[in-house]
Amino acid sequence: DADVTQTPRNRITKTGKRIMLECSQTKGHDRMYWYRQDPGLGLRLIYYSFDVKDINKGEISDGYSVSRQAQAKFSLSLESAIPNQTALYFCATSDPGTGSEKLFFGSGTQLSVL
Amino acid sequence: GNSVTQMEGPVTLSEEAFLTINCTYTATGYPSLFWYVQYPGEGLQLLLKATKADDKGSNKGFEATYRKETTSFHLEKGSVQVSDSAVYFCALTLSGGYNKLIFGAGTRLAVHP
């Protein structure tokens, strides 16, 4: 089983719909992150969480919200999806005790907003 | 601001060719530098890193040297294989406080037999 699991793997939705992407991890890491990947732009940080009570905005948080339900679970919501939120979304974890620069990524969720 | 610039891809090579993927950075302070690799259909994986000037990171035959004077961290491999076909991301993080990775745009490598 994967250490960082994202669901769903693919999702097609319509403009204005509310969407939730889920991430769970079995690595026991406190730190979790949501990134989006767009062609030619690399990965950009949406939100990050250093523990259950600590949630922070990244560089592109507008239009997104997150919930850290437990150490192992970190979900990303699009309250009202729009077409320019079509992207590949990655969840990641890290352990500051072993060097927080090393991120462990899930396999991604491809989201298409029509 | 802090940023990472990579050479545009795709880079197409024949098996056993020499690989160089250029990466330069702009940063305030003293960053740590990384190369991540993304194989088709997978998330990114850390390939190698260097935390201070003149350090050389290496893994799986890939190498990169932290060059402060040229603000560069170019990725090299002497003999690529078909299995190296992937997207390669250069990234940096700044010391002090929490760490957030700043990624370059990625460079796609295609290796043909």
PDB file of C-alpha atoms in Angstrom, chain A:
ATOM      1  CA  ASP A   1       0.000   0.000   0.000  1.00  0.00           C
ATOM      2  CA  ALA A   2       1.111   3.535  -0.779  1.00  0.00           C
ATOM      3  CA  ASP A   3       2.331   5.671   2.111  1.00  0.00           C
ATOM      4  CA  VAL A   4       0.479   8.751   0.814  1.00  0.00           C
ATOM      5  CA  THR A   5      -2.878   8.006  -0.778  1.00  0.00           C
ATOM      6  CA  GLN A   6      -4.969  10.472  -2.715  1.00  0.00           C
ATOM      7  CA  THR A   7      -8.582  10.011  -3.752  1.00  0.00           C
ATOM      8  CA  PRO A   8      -9.971  10.243  -6.313  1.00  0.00           C
ATOM      9  CA  ARG A   9      -7.283   9.710  -8.955  1.00  0.00           C
ATOM     10  CA  ASN A  10      -9.318  11.524 -11.564  1.00  0.00           C
ATOM     11  CA  ARG A  11     -12.329  13.825 -11.353  1.00  0.00           C
ATOM     12  CA  ILE A  12     -14.328  15.729 -13.897  1.00  0.00           C
ATOM     13  CA  THR A  13     -16.723  18.344 -12.615  1.00  0.00           C
ATOM     14  CA  LYS A  14     -18.635  21.415 -13.741  1.00  0.00           C
ATOM     15  CA  THR A  15     -18.113  25.071 -12.999  1.00  0.00           C
ATOM     16  CA  GLY A  16     -19.650  26.087  -9.683  1.00  0.00           C
ATOM     17  CA  LYS A  17     -19.612  22.645  -8.099  1.00  0.00           C
ATOM     18  CA  ARG A  18     -18.040  21.959  -4.722  1.00  0.00           C
ATOM     19  CA  ILE A  19     -15.233  19.420  -4.840  1.00  0.00           C
ATOM     20  CA  MET A  20     -13.218  17.720  -2.123  1.00  0.00           C
ATOM     21  CA  LEU A  21      -9.906  15.969  -2.699  1.00  0.00           C
ATOM     22  CA  GLU A  22      -8.733  13.689   0.054  1.00  0.00           C
ATOM     23  CA  CYS A  23      -5.315  12.676   1.252  1.00  0.00           C
ATOM     24  CA  SER A  24      -4.340  10.124   3.863  1.00  0.00           C
ATOM     25  CA  GLN A  25      -0.898   8.991   4.988  1.00  0.00           C
ATOM     26  CA  THR A  26       0.545   6.119   6.945  1.00  0.00           C
ATOM     27  CA  LYS A  27       4.000   7.623   7.413  1.00  0.00           C
ATOM     28  CA  GLY A  28       3.184   9.212  10.768  1.00  0.00           C
ATOM     29  CA  HIS A  29       4.366  12.617   9.587  1.00  0.00           C
ATOM     30  CA  ASP A  30       3.055  15.786  11.187  1.00  0.00           C
ATOM     31  CA  ARG A  31       3.560  18.005   8.141  1.00  0.00           C
ATOM     32  CA  MET A  32       1.261  17.801   5.148  1.00  0.00           C
ATOM     33  CA  TYR A  33       0.988  19.898   2.005  1.00  0.00           C
ATOM     34  CA  TRP A  34      -1.217  20.462  -1.026  1.00  0.00           C
ATOM     35  CA  TYR A  35       0.376  21.462  -4.325  1.00  0.00           C
ATOM     36  CA  ARG A  36      -1.007  21.963  -7.795  1.00  0.00           C
ATOM     37  CA  GLN A  37       0.960  21.231 -10.947  1.00  0.00           C
ATOM     38  CA  ASP A  38       0.351  23.096 -14.175  1.00  0.00           C
ATOM     39  CA  PRO A  39       2.308  22.549 -17.406  1.00  0.00           C
ATOM     40  CA  GLY A  40       5.234  24.954 -17.615  1.00  0.00           C
ATOM     41  CA  LEU A  41       4.717  26.236 -14.071  1.00  0.00           C
ATOM     42  CA  GLY A  42       5.994  23.417 -11.939  1.00  0.00           C
ATOM     43  CA  LEU A  43       4.416  22.847  -8.543  1.00  0.00           C
ATOM     44  CA  ARG A  44       2.877  25.645  -6.515  1.00  0.00           C
ATOM     45  CA  LEU A  45       1.962  25.415  -2.850  1.00  0.00           C
ATOM     46  CA  ILE A  46      -1.720  25.854  -1.996  1.00  0.00           C
ATOM     47  CA  TYR A  47      -1.858  25.110   1.754  1.00  0.00           C
ATOM     48  CA  TYR A  48       0.293  23.420   4.330  1.00  0.00           C
ATOM     49  CA  SER A  49      -0.220  22.116   7.825  1.00  0.00           C
ATOM     50  CA  PHE A  50       2.464  21.444  10.436  1.00  0.00           C
ATOM     51  CA  ASP A  51       0.092  19.713  12.810  1.00  0.00           C
ATOM     52  CA  VAL A  52      -3.637  19.237  13.352  1.00  0.00           C
ATOM     53  CA  LYS A  53      -4.060  22.717  14.824  1.00  0.00           C
ATOM     54  CA  ASP A  54      -1.736  24.544  12.449  1.00  0.00           C
ATOM     55  CA  ILE A  55      -2.860  25.397   8.913  1.00  0.00           C
ATOM     56  CA  ASN A  56      -1.217  27.960   6.686  1.00  0.00           C
ATOM     57  CA  LYS A  57      -1.864  29.476   3.284  1.00  0.00           C
ATOM     58  CA  GLY A  58       0.604  28.887   0.510  1.00  0.00           C
ATOM     59  CA  GLU A  59       1.249  31.063  -2.515  1.00  0.00           C
ATOM     60  CA  ILE A  60      -2.032  30.302  -4.329  1.00  0.00           C
ATOM     61  CA  SER A  61      -4.694  29.660  -1.670  1.00  0.00           C
ATOM     62  CA  ASP A  62      -7.482  31.792  -3.164  1.00  0.00           C
ATOM     63  CA  GLY A  63     -10.463  29.636  -4.130  1.00  0.00           C
ATOM     64  CA  TYR A  64      -9.330  26.732  -1.946  1.00  0.00           C
ATOM     65  CA  SER A  65      -9.836  25.633   1.646  1.00  0.00           C
ATOM     66  CA  VAL A  66      -8.429  22.752   3.658  1.00  0.00           C
ATOM     67  CA  SER A  67      -9.265  20.637   6.661  1.00  0.00           C
ATOM     68  CA  ARG A  68      -6.829  18.642   8.796  1.00  0.00           C
ATOM     69  CA  GLN A  69      -9.140  16.069  10.309  1.00  0.00           C
ATOM     70  CA  ALA A  70      -6.375  14.071  11.983  1.00  0.00           C
ATOM     71  CA  GLN A  71      -2.627  13.690  11.773  1.00  0.00           C
ATOM     72  CA  ALA A  72      -3.134  11.259   8.913  1.00  0.00           C
ATOM     73  CA  LYS A  73      -5.771  13.132   6.913  1.00  0.00           C
ATOM     74  CA  PHE A  74      -5.638  16.418   5.037  1.00  0.00           C
ATOM     75  CA  SER A  75      -8.382  17.331   2.577  1.00  0.00           C
ATOM     76  CA  LEU A  76      -8.541  20.095  -0.016  1.00  0.00           C
ATOM     77  CA  SER A  77     -11.835  21.701  -1.048  1.00  0.00           C
ATOM     78  CA  LEU A  78     -12.814  23.848  -3.964  1.00  0.00           C
ATOM     79  CA  GLU A  79     -15.954  25.630  -2.797  1.00  0.00           C
ATOM     80  CA  SER A  80     -17.038  26.689  -6.279  1.00  0.00           C
ATOM     81  CA  ALA A  81     -14.853  25.170  -8.961  1.00  0.00           C
ATOM     82  CA  ILE A  82     -13.784  27.220 -11.977  1.00  0.00           C
ATOM     83  CA  PRO A  83     -12.060  26.085 -15.189  1.00  0.00           C
ATOM     84  CA  ASN A  84      -8.654  27.575 -14.312  1.00  0.00           C
ATOM     85  CA  GLN A  85      -8.535  25.197 -11.353  1.00  0.00           C
ATOM     86  CA  THR A  86      -8.084  22.365 -13.831  1.00  0.00           C
ATOM     87  CA  ALA A  87      -4.741  20.897 -12.810  1.00  0.00           C
ATOM     88  CA  LEU A  88      -2.942  17.950 -11.297  1.00  0.00           C
ATOM     89  CA  TYR A  89      -3.096  18.138  -7.500  1.00  0.00           C
ATOM     90  CA  PHE A  90      -0.556  16.539  -5.198  1.00  0.00           C
ATOM     91  CA  CYS A  91      -0.604  15.888  -1.506  1.00  0.00           C
ATOM     92  CA  ALA A  92       2.737  15.520   0.251  1.00  0.00           C
ATOM     93  CA  THR A  93       4.099  14.870   3.723  1.00  0.00           C
ATOM     94  CA  SER A  94       7.378  15.525   5.472  1.00  0.00           C
ATOM     95  CA  ASP A  95       9.072  14.792   8.753  1.00  0.00           C
ATOM     96  CA  PRO A  96      11.077  17.685  10.202  1.00  0.00           C
ATOM     97  CA  GLY A  97      13.065  15.255  12.284  1.00  0.00           C
ATOM     98  CA  THR A  98      14.666  13.789   9.180  1.00  0.00           C
ATOM     99  CA  GLY A  99      14.922  16.977   7.154  1.00  0.00           C
ATOM    100  CA  SER A 100      11.666  18.571   6.200  1.00  0.00           C
ATOM    101  CA  GLU A 101      12.912  19.345   2.719  1.00  0.00           C
ATOM    102  CA  LYS A 102      12.293  15.734   1.742  1.00  0.00           C
ATOM    103  CA  LEU A 103       8.691  15.515   0.675  1.00  0.00           C
ATOM    104  CA  PHE A 104       6.820  12.279   0.125  1.00  0.00           C
ATOM    105  CA  PHE A 105       4.197  12.660  -2.578  1.00  0.00           C
ATOM    106  CA  GLY A 106       0.981  10.895  -3.401  1.00  0.00           C
ATOM    107  CA  SER A 107       0.258   9.858  -6.977  1.00  0.00           C
ATOM    108  CA  GLY A 108      -1.877  12.899  -7.664  1.00  0.00           C
ATOM    109  CA  THR A 109      -5.465  13.756  -8.522  1.00  0.00           C
ATOM    110  CA  GLN A 110      -6.187  14.999 -12.028  1.00  0.00           C
ATOM    111  CA  LEU A 111      -9.049  17.476 -11.767  1.00  0.00           C
ATOM    112  CA  SER A 112     -10.864  18.836 -14.809  1.00  0.00           C
ATOM    113  CA  VAL A 113     -13.387  21.660 -14.401  1.00  0.00           C
ATOM    114  CA  LEU A 114     -15.636  22.107 -17.416  1.00  0.00           C
TER     115      LEU A 114
END
